[in-house]
CSV table of C-alpha atoms in Angstrom, one decimal:
chain,number,residue,atom,x,y,z
A,1,UNK,CA,2.2,-19.5,-18.3
A,2,UNK,CA,5.4,-18.6,-16.2
A,3,UNK,CA,4.7,-16.8,-13.0
A,4,UNK,CA,8.7,-15.2,-12.3
A,5,UNK,CA,7.4,-11.8,-13.0
A,6,UNK,CA,4.2,-12.3,-10.4
A,7,UNK,CA,6.2,-10.2,-7.6
A,8,UNK,CA,7.1,-7.2,-9.4
A,9,UNK,CA,3.7,-7.0,-11.7
A,10,UNK,CA,2.1,-6.5,-7.8
A,11,UNK,CA,4.4,-3.6,-8.1
A,12,UNK,CA,3.0,-2.3,-11.4
A,13,UNK,CA,-0.6,-3.1,-10.4
A,14,UNK,CA,0.1,-0.8,-7.5
A,15,UNK,CA,1.6,1.8,-9.0
A,16,UNK,CA,0.1,1.7,-12.2
A,17,UNK,CA,-3.8,1.2,-11.2
A,18,UNK,CA,-5.6,4.3,-11.8
A,19,UNK,CA,-8.4,5.1,-14.5
A,20,UNK,CA,-7.5,7.2,-17.3
A,21,UNK,CA,-10.7,9.6,-18.6
A,22,UNK,CA,-10.4,10.3,-22.1
A,23,UNK,CA,-8.8,8.4,-24.7
A,24,UNK,CA,-6.3,9.9,-27.7
A,25,UNK,CA,-7.9,11.0,-31.1
A,26,UNK,CA,-6.6,11.9,-34.3
A,27,UNK,CA,-5.3,16.0,-34.0
A,28,UNK,CA,-7.9,17.5,-36.1
A,29,UNK,CA,-8.2,21.5,-36.8
A,30,UNK,CA,-9.1,23.3,-34.2
A,31,UNK,CA,-8.8,26.6,-35.4
A,32,UNK,CA,-11.6,28.6,-32.9
A,33,UNK,CA,-10.4,26.4,-29.7
A,34,UNK,CA,-7.0,28.0,-27.7
A,35,UNK,CA,-4.5,25.0,-27.7
A,36,UNK,CA,-2.9,24.6,-24.3
A,37,UNK,CA,-0.4,22.8,-23.7
A,38,UNK,CA,0.2,21.3,-19.9
A,39,UNK,CA,4.1,20.2,-18.6
A,40,UNK,CA,4.4,18.3,-15.7
A,41,UNK,CA,0.8,19.3,-14.7
A,42,UNK,CA,1.1,22.7,-14.9
A,43,UNK,CA,0.1,24.7,-18.2
A,44,UNK,CA,2.6,26.7,-19.8
A,45,UNK,CA,1.3,30.4,-20.0
A,46,UNK,CA,2.4,32.1,-23.6
A,47,UNK,CA,2.0,35.6,-23.6
A,48,UNK,CA,3.1,37.0,-27.2
A,49,UNK,CA,2.9,33.5,-29.5
A,50,UNK,CA,-0.1,30.8,-29.0
A,51,UNK,CA,0.5,27.3,-30.2
A,52,UNK,CA,-1.0,26.6,-33.5
A,53,UNK,CA,-2.7,23.4,-34.8
A,54,UNK,CA,-1.0,22.3,-38.3
A,55,UNK,CA,-1.9,19.4,-40.2
A,56,UNK,CA,-3.2,17.9,-37.5
A,57,UNK,CA,0.1,19.0,-35.6
A,58,UNK,CA,0.1,20.9,-32.5
A,59,UNK,CA,3.3,23.8,-33.4
A,60,UNK,CA,4.3,26.1,-30.5
A,61,UNK,CA,7.2,28.5,-30.8
A,62,UNK,CA,10.3,26.8,-30.5
A,63,UNK,CA,12.1,29.0,-27.7
A,64,UNK,CA,8.6,28.8,-25.4
A,65,UNK,CA,8.8,25.1,-25.1
A,66,UNK,CA,12.7,24.0,-25.0
A,67,UNK,CA,12.8,26.8,-22.2
A,68,UNK,CA,10.0,25.5,-20.1
A,69,UNK,CA,12.0,22.3,-20.7
A,70,UNK,CA,15.2,23.6,-19.5
A,71,UNK,CA,17.3,23.4,-22.4
A,72,UNK,CA,19.5,25.9,-23.2
A,73,UNK,CA,18.9,27.2,-27.1
A,74,UNK,CA,20.9,28.6,-29.6
A,75,UNK,CA,19.7,29.8,-33.0
A,76,UNK,CA,21.8,30.7,-36.1
A,77,UNK,CA,19.6,33.4,-37.9
A,78,UNK,CA,21.4,33.6,-41.2
A,79,UNK,CA,21.0,29.4,-41.4
A,80,UNK,CA,18.1,30.0,-39.5
A,81,UNK,CA,19.2,26.5,-37.5
A,82,UNK,CA,18.2,25.5,-34.3
A,83,UNK,CA,20.6,24.0,-31.5
A,84,UNK,CA,19.1,23.3,-28.1
A,85,UNK,CA,21.2,20.5,-25.1
A,86,UNK,CA,19.4,19.5,-22.3
A,87,UNK,CA,21.9,17.1,-19.9
A,88,UNK,CA,23.4,14.6,-21.9
A,89,UNK,CA,21.4,15.0,-25.5
A,90,UNK,CA,21.4,17.5,-28.3
A,91,UNK,CA,19.1,17.6,-30.9
A,92,UNK,CA,19.0,20.2,-34.3
A,93,UNK,CA,16.5,21.1,-37.0
A,94,UNK,CA,16.0,23.8,-39.7
A,95,UNK,CA,13.4,25.9,-40.4
A,96,UNK,CA,11.8,24.2,-43.3
A,97,UNK,CA,13.1,20.8,-43.4
A,98,UNK,CA,11.6,18.0,-41.7
A,99,UNK,CA,14.8,16.6,-40.8
A,100,UNK,CA,15.1,16.4,-36.8
A,101,UNK,CA,18.9,15.3,-35.2
A,102,UNK,CA,18.8,14.1,-31.8
A,103,UNK,CA,22.3,13.2,-30.5
A,104,UNK,CA,22.5,11.4,-26.6
A,105,UNK,CA,26.3,11.2,-25.6
A,106,UNK,CA,28.1,9.3,-28.7
A,107,UNK,CA,24.7,8.0,-30.7
A,108,UNK,CA,23.1,10.3,-33.1
A,109,UNK,CA,19.7,9.6,-34.3
A,110,UNK,CA,18.1,11.2,-37.2
A,111,UNK,CA,14.3,11.6,-37.0
A,112,UNK,CA,11.3,13.0,-39.6
A,113,UNK,CA,9.3,15.5,-38.4
A,114,UNK,CA,5.4,15.4,-39.7
A,115,UNK,CA,5.4,19.0,-39.6
A,116,UNK,CA,7.9,21.3,-41.0
A,117,UNK,CA,9.4,23.9,-39.1
A,118,UNK,CA,8.5,26.9,-40.4
A,119,UNK,CA,8.0,31.5,-39.3
A,120,UNK,CA,4.7,32.7,-38.8
A,121,UNK,CA,4.9,36.7,-40.8
A,122,UNK,CA,2.2,37.9,-38.3
A,123,UNK,CA,4.7,37.4,-35.0
A,124,UNK,CA,7.8,36.9,-36.1
A,125,UNK,CA,7.9,33.1,-34.6
A,126,UNK,CA,9.1,30.0,-35.4
A,127,UNK,CA,7.2,27.7,-34.7
A,128,UNK,CA,8.2,23.5,-34.4
A,129,UNK,CA,5.7,20.3,-33.3
A,130,UNK,CA,5.2,20.0,-29.9
A,131,UNK,CA,5.4,16.2,-30.0
A,132,UNK,CA,8.9,16.0,-31.6
A,133,UNK,CA,11.2,18.3,-29.8
A,134,UNK,CA,9.0,17.0,-26.1
A,135,UNK,CA,10.0,13.5,-27.3
A,136,UNK,CA,13.4,14.1,-28.4
A,137,UNK,CA,14.5,15.0,-25.2
A,138,UNK,CA,13.0,12.0,-23.3
A,139,UNK,CA,9.6,13.5,-22.0
A,140,UNK,CA,6.1,11.6,-22.9
A,141,UNK,CA,3.5,13.7,-24.7
A,142,UNK,CA,-0.4,12.6,-25.5
A,143,UNK,CA,-3.5,14.3,-26.6
A,144,UNK,CA,-6.0,15.4,-23.9
A,145,UNK,CA,-9.0,15.8,-26.7
A,146,UNK,CA,-11.8,16.8,-24.2
A,147,UNK,CA,-9.7,20.0,-23.0
A,148,UNK,CA,-7.6,20.2,-26.2
A,149,UNK,CA,-4.5,20.3,-24.5
A,150,UNK,CA,-1.0,19.1,-25.4
A,151,UNK,CA,0.1,16.4,-21.9
A,152,UNK,CA,4.0,16.3,-21.4
A,153,UNK,CA,5.3,14.5,-18.6
A,154,UNK,CA,8.6,13.5,-17.5
A,155,UNK,CA,8.3,10.5,-16.1
A,156,UNK,CA,11.5,9.6,-15.6
A,157,UNK,CA,11.2,12.4,-12.9
A,158,UNK,CA,8.3,10.8,-10.8
A,159,UNK,CA,9.9,7.0,-10.8
A,160,UNK,CA,13.5,8.1,-10.0
A,161,UNK,CA,13.5,6.3,-6.9
A,162,UNK,CA,11.6,3.1,-8.0
A,163,UNK,CA,14.4,0.8,-7.3
A,164,UNK,CA,15.2,2.3,-3.8
A,165,UNK,CA,11.7,3.0,-3.0
A,166,UNK,CA,11.1,-0.2,-4.1
A,167,UNK,CA,14.2,-2.5,-3.6
A,168,UNK,CA,12.8,-5.7,-2.9
A,169,UNK,CA,9.8,-6.5,-4.9
A,170,UNK,CA,12.6,-5.4,-8.2
A,171,UNK,CA,14.7,-8.0,-6.3
A,172,UNK,CA,16.7,-9.9,-9.1
A,173,UNK,CA,15.9,-13.7,-8.6
A,174,UNK,CA,18.8,-16.3,-7.4
A,175,UNK,CA,18.1,-17.9,-10.9
A,176,UNK,CA,16.8,-15.0,-13.0
A,177,UNK,CA,14.7,-15.8,-16.4
A,178,UNK,CA,16.3,-14.2,-19.2
A,179,UNK,CA,14.5,-13.4,-22.2
A,180,UNK,CA,17.1,-13.6,-24.3
A,181,UNK,CA,17.4,-17.2,-23.8
A,182,UNK,CA,15.3,-20.4,-25.6
A,183,UNK,CA,12.9,-22.2,-22.9
A,184,UNK,CA,11.3,-25.2,-23.3
A,185,UNK,CA,8.3,-25.1,-20.8
A,186,UNK,CA,6.3,-27.7,-19.5
A,187,UNK,CA,2.9,-27.3,-17.0
A,188,UNK,CA,-0.1,-28.5,-16.5
A,189,UNK,CA,-4.2,-27.9,-15.0
A,190,UNK,CA,-7.1,-29.2,-13.8
A,191,UNK,CA,-9.8,-28.5,-12.1
A,192,UNK,CA,-13.9,-27.9,-12.2
A,193,UNK,CA,-16.5,-25.6,-13.1
A,194,UNK,CA,-20.6,-25.0,-11.6
A,195,UNK,CA,-22.7,-23.0,-13.5
A,196,UNK,CA,-25.7,-21.9,-12.5
A,197,UNK,CA,-28.7,-23.3,-14.8
A,198,UNK,CA,-29.9,-20.4,-16.2
A,199,UNK,CA,-33.5,-22.2,-16.1
A,200,UNK,CA,-33.8,-23.5,-13.2
A,201,UNK,CA,-30.9,-21.7,-10.3
A,202,UNK,CA,-31.4,-24.3,-8.1
A,203,UNK,CA,-29.5,-26.7,-11.0
A,204,UNK,CA,-26.1,-26.2,-11.1
A,205,UNK,CA,-24.1,-27.6,-14.4
A,206,UNK,CA,-20.5,-29.0,-13.3
A,207,UNK,CA,-18.3,-29.0,-16.1
A,208,UNK,CA,-14.5,-31.2,-15.0
A,209,UNK,CA,-11.3,-29.8,-17.0
A,210,UNK,CA,-8.2,-30.6,-17.2
A,211,UNK,CA,-5.3,-29.7,-19.2
A,212,UNK,CA,-1.5,-29.5,-20.2
A,213,UNK,CA,1.2,-27.3,-21.7
A,214,UNK,CA,4.4,-28.0,-23.8
A,215,UNK,CA,6.1,-25.0,-25.3
A,216,UNK,CA,9.2,-23.5,-26.9
A,217,UNK,CA,9.9,-19.7,-25.9
A,218,UNK,CA,12.0,-16.9,-27.1
A,219,UNK,CA,10.9,-13.6,-26.0
A,220,UNK,CA,7.3,-13.8,-28.0
A,221,UNK,CA,8.7,-16.1,-30.4
A,222,UNK,CA,6.7,-19.1,-29.2
A,223,UNK,CA,6.0,-22.8,-30.8
A,224,UNK,CA,3.2,-24.3,-27.7
A,225,UNK,CA,1.3,-27.3,-27.7
A,226,UNK,CA,-2.1,-27.4,-25.7
A,227,UNK,CA,-4.1,-30.4,-25.0
A,228,UNK,CA,-7.4,-29.9,-22.9
A,229,UNK,CA,-10.2,-31.6,-21.7
A,230,UNK,CA,-13.8,-31.4,-20.4
A,231,UNK,CA,-15.6,-33.9,-18.8
A,232,UNK,CA,-19.3,-33.6,-18.8
A,233,UNK,CA,-20.2,-36.9,-17.2
A,234,UNK,CA,-21.7,-34.9,-14.7
A,235,UNK,CA,-23.8,-31.8,-16.7
A,236,UNK,CA,-24.7,-34.8,-18.3
A,237,UNK,CA,-26.2,-36.7,-15.5
A,238,UNK,CA,-27.7,-33.4,-14.4
A,239,UNK,CA,-29.8,-32.5,-16.9
A,240,UNK,CA,-33.6,-33.9,-17.7
A,241,UNK,CA,-32.2,-35.4,-21.4
A,242,UNK,CA,-34.0,-38.0,-23.0
A,243,UNK,CA,-31.9,-41.2,-24.1
A,244,UNK,CA,-32.1,-39.9,-27.9
A,245,UNK,CA,-31.2,-36.2,-27.2
A,246,UNK,CA,-28.0,-38.1,-24.8
A,247,UNK,CA,-27.0,-39.8,-28.0
A,248,UNK,CA,-27.2,-36.8,-30.7
A,249,UNK,CA,-24.9,-34.9,-27.8
A,250,UNK,CA,-22.9,-37.4,-27.0
A,251,UNK,CA,-20.2,-36.8,-30.0
A,252,UNK,CA,-20.1,-33.5,-28.8
A,253,UNK,CA,-19.1,-34.7,-25.6
A,254,UNK,CA,-16.6,-37.4,-26.9
A,255,UNK,CA,-14.9,-35.0,-28.5
A,256,UNK,CA,-14.3,-32.6,-25.8
A,257,UNK,CA,-12.4,-35.0,-24.1
A,258,UNK,CA,-9.4,-34.0,-26.3
A,259,UNK,CA,-9.1,-31.2,-27.5
A,260,UNK,CA,-6.4,-30.0,-29.1
A,261,UNK,CA,-4.1,-26.6,-29.7
A,262,UNK,CA,-1.0,-25.7,-31.5
A,263,UNK,CA,0.2,-22.2,-31.4
A,264,UNK,CA,2.8,-20.6,-33.9
A,265,UNK,CA,3.8,-16.4,-32.8
A,266,UNK,CA,6.8,-14.4,-33.6
A,267,UNK,CA,8.0,-11.0,-32.2
A,268,UNK,CA,6.8,-9.4,-35.4
A,269,UNK,CA,3.3,-9.5,-33.7
A,270,UNK,CA,1.6,-12.7,-35.8
A,271,UNK,CA,0.2,-15.8,-34.0
A,272,UNK,CA,-1.3,-18.7,-35.8
A,273,UNK,CA,-3.4,-21.2,-34.0
A,274,UNK,CA,-4.2,-24.5,-35.2
A,275,UNK,CA,-7.6,-26.5,-33.3
A,276,UNK,CA,-9.5,-28.7,-34.8
A,277,UNK,CA,-12.4,-28.4,-32.5
A,278,UNK,CA,-12.6,-24.4,-33.2
A,279,UNK,CA,-12.9,-25.6,-36.7
A,280,UNK,CA,-16.1,-28.1,-35.8
A,281,UNK,CA,-17.6,-25.2,-33.7
A,282,UNK,CA,-17.3,-23.0,-37.2
A,283,UNK,CA,-18.6,-25.7,-39.3
A,284,UNK,CA,-21.7,-25.7,-36.8
A,285,UNK,CA,-21.9,-21.9,-37.6
A,286,UNK,CA,-22.5,-22.1,-41.1
A,287,UNK,CA,-18.3,-21.6,-42.2
A,288,UNK,CA,-16.8,-23.9,-43.8
A,289,UNK,CA,-13.4,-24.7,-42.4
A,290,UNK,CA,-11.3,-27.7,-42.6
A,291,UNK,CA,-9.4,-29.4,-39.8
A,292,UNK,CA,-6.2,-28.5,-40.2
A,293,UNK,CA,-7.3,-24.7,-40.5
A,294,UNK,CA,-4.4,-22.0,-39.0
A,295,UNK,CA,-6.2,-19.2,-37.4
A,296,UNK,CA,-4.5,-15.8,-38.2
A,297,UNK,CA,-4.2,-13.1,-35.7
A,298,UNK,CA,-2.4,-9.7,-36.2
A,299,UNK,CA,-2.0,-8.9,-32.6
A,300,UNK,CA,-0.3,-6.0,-33.8
A,301,UNK,CA,-3.8,-4.8,-34.7
A,302,UNK,CA,-5.6,-5.9,-31.9
A,303,UNK,CA,-3.3,-4.2,-29.7
A,304,UNK,CA,-4.6,-0.5,-31.7
A,305,UNK,CA,-7.8,-1.1,-30.9
A,306,UNK,CA,-6.8,-1.3,-27.0
A,307,UNK,CA,-5.0,1.5,-27.6
A,308,UNK,CA,-1.3,-0.1,-27.3
A,309,UNK,CA,1.0,-0.8,-29.3
A,310,UNK,CA,2.4,-4.6,-29.5
A,311,UNK,CA,5.9,-3.4,-31.2
A,312,UNK,CA,6.6,-1.1,-28.6
A,313,UNK,CA,5.7,-3.4,-25.6
A,314,UNK,CA,7.9,-6.1,-27.4
A,315,UNK,CA,10.6,-4.2,-28.0
A,316,UNK,CA,10.8,-3.1,-24.0
A,317,UNK,CA,10.5,-6.6,-22.9
A,318,UNK,CA,13.7,-6.7,-24.7
A,319,UNK,CA,15.5,-4.5,-22.5
A,320,UNK,CA,14.6,-6.1,-19.1
A,321,UNK,CA,16.2,-9.7,-18.9
A,322,UNK,CA,18.3,-10.6,-15.8
A,323,UNK,CA,18.0,-7.6,-13.5
A,324,UNK,CA,15.5,-5.3,-13.8
A,325,UNK,CA,15.7,-1.4,-13.3
A,326,UNK,CA,11.9,-0.5,-12.1
A,327,UNK,CA,12.1,3.0,-13.0
A,328,UNK,CA,13.1,2.8,-16.0
A,329,UNK,CA,10.6,0.1,-17.1
A,330,UNK,CA,7.7,2.1,-15.3
A,331,UNK,CA,8.8,4.9,-17.4
A,332,UNK,CA,8.3,2.7,-20.9
A,333,UNK,CA,4.9,1.7,-19.5
A,334,UNK,CA,3.7,4.5,-18.7
A,335,UNK,CA,4.9,6.5,-21.6
A,336,UNK,CA,3.5,3.7,-24.0
A,337,UNK,CA,-0.4,4.5,-22.8
A,338,UNK,CA,-0.4,7.9,-23.7
A,339,UNK,CA,-3.3,7.4,-25.6
A,340,UNK,CA,-5.0,7.7,-22.0
A,341,UNK,CA,-3.2,11.4,-21.1
A,342,UNK,CA,-5.8,13.6,-19.6
A,343,UNK,CA,-4.7,17.5,-17.7
A,344,UNK,CA,-5.1,15.0,-14.3
A,345,UNK,CA,-2.3,12.5,-15.3
A,346,UNK,CA,0.4,14.0,-14.0
A,347,UNK,CA,-1.0,14.4,-10.5
A,348,UNK,CA,-2.8,10.9,-10.5
A,349,UNK,CA,0.6,9.2,-11.5
A,350,UNK,CA,2.3,11.3,-8.6
A,351,UNK,CA,-0.8,10.3,-6.3
A,352,UNK,CA,-0.7,6.7,-7.3
A,353,UNK,CA,2.9,6.6,-7.0
A,354,UNK,CA,3.0,7.8,-3.1
A,355,UNK,CA,-0.3,5.7,-2.3
A,356,UNK,CA,2.0,2.6,-3.6
A,357,UNK,CA,5.0,3.3,-2.0
A,358,UNK,CA,3.3,3.3,1.5
A,359,UNK,CA,1.2,0.1,0.6
A,360,UNK,CA,4.8,-1.8,-0.9
A,361,UNK,CA,7.6,0.0,-0.7
A,362,UNK,CA,10.3,-1.0,1.5
A,363,UNK,CA,9.0,0.3,4.8
A,364,UNK,CA,6.2,-1.8,4.3
A,365,UNK,CA,8.0,-5.5,4.7
A,366,UNK,CA,9.0,-6.6,7.9
A,367,UNK,CA,11.8,-9.2,7.7
A,368,UNK,CA,12.9,-11.4,10.4
A,369,UNK,CA,16.4,-13.6,9.0
A,370,UNK,CA,16.4,-14.2,5.1
A,371,UNK,CA,12.5,-13.8,5.0
A,372,UNK,CA,10.5,-10.5,3.8
A,373,UNK,CA,7.2,-10.2,4.4
A,374,UNK,CA,4.2,-7.7,3.1
A,375,UNK,CA,0.8,-7.6,4.5
A,376,UNK,CA,-1.7,-5.6,2.4
A,377,UNK,CA,-5.0,-5.3,3.7
A,378,UNK,CA,-8.3,-3.0,4.3
A,379,UNK,CA,-6.2,-2.0,7.8
A,380,UNK,CA,-2.7,-1.2,6.3
A,381,UNK,CA,-4.6,0.6,3.4
A,382,UNK,CA,-6.9,2.7,6.5
A,383,UNK,CA,-3.8,3.3,7.5
A,384,UNK,CA,-2.2,4.6,4.6
A,385,UNK,CA,-5.3,6.6,3.6
A,386,UNK,CA,-5.3,8.6,6.7
A,387,UNK,CA,-2.6,10.3,5.2
A,388,UNK,CA,-4.4,12.2,3.0
A,389,UNK,CA,-2.1,11.1,-0.3
A,390,UNK,CA,-4.4,13.1,-2.4
A,391,UNK,CA,-7.4,11.0,-3.2
A,392,UNK,CA,-10.7,11.9,-4.1
A,393,UNK,CA,-13.4,11.2,-2.2
A,394,UNK,CA,-14.9,8.9,-5.0
A,395,UNK,CA,-11.4,7.2,-5.0
A,396,UNK,CA,-11.3,6.6,-1.1
A,397,UNK,CA,-14.9,6.0,-0.7
A,398,UNK,CA,-14.0,3.1,-3.3
A,399,UNK,CA,-11.2,1.7,-1.5
A,400,UNK,CA,-12.2,1.8,2.2
A,401,UNK,CA,-14.8,-0.3,1.0
A,402,UNK,CA,-12.7,-3.2,-0.3
A,403,UNK,CA,-12.4,-6.5,1.7
A,404,UNK,CA,-9.5,-7.6,0.5
A,405,UNK,CA,-5.8,-9.1,1.7
A,406,UNK,CA,-2.7,-9.9,0.2
A,407,UNK,CA,0.4,-11.2,1.7
A,408,UNK,CA,3.5,-11.6,-0.7
A,409,UNK,CA,6.4,-13.2,1.1
A,410,UNK,CA,10.2,-12.7,-0.4
A,411,UNK,CA,12.5,-15.7,0.3
A,412,UNK,CA,16.6,-14.3,0.1
A,413,UNK,CA,19.6,-15.8,-0.6
A,414,UNK,CA,22.6,-13.8,-0.8
A,415,UNK,CA,21.0,-10.2,-2.2
A,416,UNK,CA,19.0,-12.5,-4.5
A,417,UNK,CA,15.4,-14.1,-4.3
A,418,UNK,CA,15.4,-17.9,-3.6
A,419,UNK,CA,11.3,-18.2,-4.1
A,420,UNK,CA,8.3,-16.1,-3.4
A,421,UNK,CA,4.8,-17.0,-2.1
A,422,UNK,CA,1.6,-14.9,-2.4
A,423,UNK,CA,-1.5,-15.4,-1.4
A,424,UNK,CA,-4.4,-12.8,-2.8
A,425,UNK,CA,-7.9,-12.8,-1.6
A,426,UNK,CA,-11.2,-10.4,-2.0
A,427,UNK,CA,-14.4,-10.7,-1.2
A,428,UNK,CA,-17.7,-8.7,-2.5
A,429,UNK,CA,-21.1,-8.6,-3.6
A,430,UNK,CA,-20.2,-9.4,-6.7
A,431,UNK,CA,-17.3,-11.8,-6.5
A,432,UNK,CA,-14.8,-13.4,-4.2
A,433,UNK,CA,-11.4,-15.1,-5.1
A,434,UNK,CA,-8.9,-16.5,-3.1
A,435,UNK,CA,-5.7,-17.2,-4.9
A,436,UNK,CA,-2.4,-18.8,-3.9
A,437,UNK,CA,0.9,-18.7,-5.9
A,438,UNK,CA,4.3,-20.3,-5.0
A,439,UNK,CA,7.9,-20.8,-6.7
A,440,UNK,CA,10.6,-18.9,-8.4
A,441,UNK,CA,11.8,-17.6,-11.7
A,442,UNK,CA,12.0,-21.0,-13.9
A,443,UNK,CA,8.6,-22.6,-11.8
A,444,UNK,CA,5.3,-22.1,-10.4
A,445,UNK,CA,2.6,-23.5,-8.4
A,446,UNK,CA,-1.1,-21.9,-8.3
A,447,UNK,CA,-4.5,-22.3,-7.0
A,448,UNK,CA,-7.6,-20.5,-7.7
A,449,UNK,CA,-11.0,-20.7,-6.2
A,450,UNK,CA,-13.2,-18.1,-7.7
A,451,UNK,CA,-16.9,-17.9,-7.0
A,452,UNK,CA,-19.8,-15.3,-8.7
A,453,UNK,CA,-23.0,-15.5,-6.6
A,454,UNK,CA,-25.9,-17.6,-8.2
A,455,UNK,CA,-24.0,-17.6,-11.3
A,456,UNK,CA,-20.4,-20.0,-10.8
A,457,UNK,CA,-18.2,-21.8,-8.5
A,458,UNK,CA,-14.8,-22.4,-9.9
A,459,UNK,CA,-11.0,-24.5,-9.0
A,460,UNK,CA,-8.4,-24.5,-10.5
A,461,UNK,CA,-4.9,-25.7,-10.1
A,462,UNK,CA,-1.5,-25.4,-12.3
A,463,UNK,CA,1.9,-26.0,-12.4
A,464,UNK,CA,4.2,-25.0,-14.6
A,465,UNK,CA,8.6,-25.3,-15.3
A,466,UNK,CA,11.1,-24.0,-17.7
A,467,UNK,CA,14.2,-25.2,-18.4
A,468,UNK,CA,16.7,-23.5,-20.8
A,469,UNK,CA,17.2,-25.0,-24.2
A,470,UNK,CA,19.5,-25.5,-27.1
A,471,UNK,CA,16.0,-26.0,-29.4
A,472,UNK,CA,14.9,-23.5,-32.1
A,473,UNK,CA,11.8,-22.1,-31.6
A,474,UNK,CA,9.9,-22.9,-35.1
A,475,UNK,CA,7.5,-20.2,-35.6
A,476,UNK,CA,6.6,-21.2,-39.1
A,477,UNK,CA,3.8,-23.2,-40.3
A,478,UNK,CA,3.5,-25.6,-42.9
A,479,UNK,CA,3.9,-24.4,-46.6
A,480,UNK,CA,0.5,-24.7,-48.2
A,481,UNK,CA,-1.4,-24.7,-45.3
A,482,UNK,CA,-4.9,-23.3,-45.2
A,483,UNK,CA,-5.3,-20.2,-43.6
A,484,UNK,CA,-7.8,-17.8,-42.1
A,485,UNK,CA,-8.1,-14.4,-40.8
A,486,UNK,CA,-9.5,-15.1,-37.4
A,487,UNK,CA,-10.8,-11.8,-36.8
A,488,UNK,CA,-12.6,-11.5,-40.6
A,489,UNK,CA,-14.0,-15.2,-39.7
A,490,UNK,CA,-15.9,-13.9,-36.8
A,491,UNK,CA,-16.9,-10.8,-39.1
A,492,UNK,CA,-18.6,-13.4,-41.0
A,493,UNK,CA,-21.0,-14.1,-38.3
A,494,UNK,CA,-22.3,-10.9,-37.7
């Protein structure tokens, strides 16, 4: 809906474009398999006391893990109390107690560990939850089920120079979007889709579309109204139909010329959608729903299925209104996908960051006057790949076979970005696409041309503009409204 983060998001895509090879599964008791712990790409060697799996949590000798994290450790044997210090952060916990106290500067926070620290009588070692301790000191923690390894990574260390390395891409706009303010957004789109007929490859079905958007938004609190129109006249003319068939389909054709949709969403992650056309479709599929039905969607559950925490993402976004700390944002973003950590993640992130720095770091820009231009294409990519940044042969082959180009132009005004222009194109045997976007933090124009051989051709034009508003975002639906769980409705169709 807004393109104010496009220049920043592009940096993220470059830095974070990696395919993780496994996903996090629930810790299960593994008594016969040696549990491993990896810290910043290196396996920790436990000489006298091995990690244990207790109640689906990996427990580890406290001194071994804390000292590996470079923390200063003290143990009060009489009170069975452990205290540790790393940088400006202090933690303390007691044997047999799940309470974990974390103090950062002058702020103290109390947390609960899933499993209380305990003393193993066989080796006289005090064990503590690996995840609880590592996360208390700001490390990111994941689980590689295939290798039965806890993965601990200090992403702050990897991304500490991100704002310096990518100062152009992280430069704030002269007029910055502030997520704490309320914005009123209006937008339009139009275009055409040509779809190859499944019955006759030489015959194409043309569908024109247009639409407009009006929305109030503050963070993820939103009240939006969308109107879409599909023009099927060309499609009907191209089809070999009888007059009776055309008459039977005429009501549907007319209905598609005015598709209305209202969307309400709150920071809680609950979205409501009202669309009479959708209700009509559900009715044709045997679902009895009223035209003014509101369909409820739980974004928390949907993101959970994708391995992401919706609320964590929302909390992260709240801290980045105005100027952006790229290094902090990258750390939070990658930490949020810890479900995909493997024993190769640390190396992969370092390699991808190095590649991104070469391709899109400040040194890759060319500056003329107040205009900074970055061009990434096959030639630039091959030049970077010759530096052997540690990519696998498979990854090298895939990148070198790519046929694409991307140009980002940043126009600077007094140390801030006045506006941006982005052009992107890609051509392959599977798809070709040209994307042209221009605008600033609060307005944008986007044109897209896309083609999938023998399947589809599409053109789309979009415009959007946002202004600060004093209106209040209404995220509530009418009292007594008919509400249907969207996902359960589709489950009923199986």
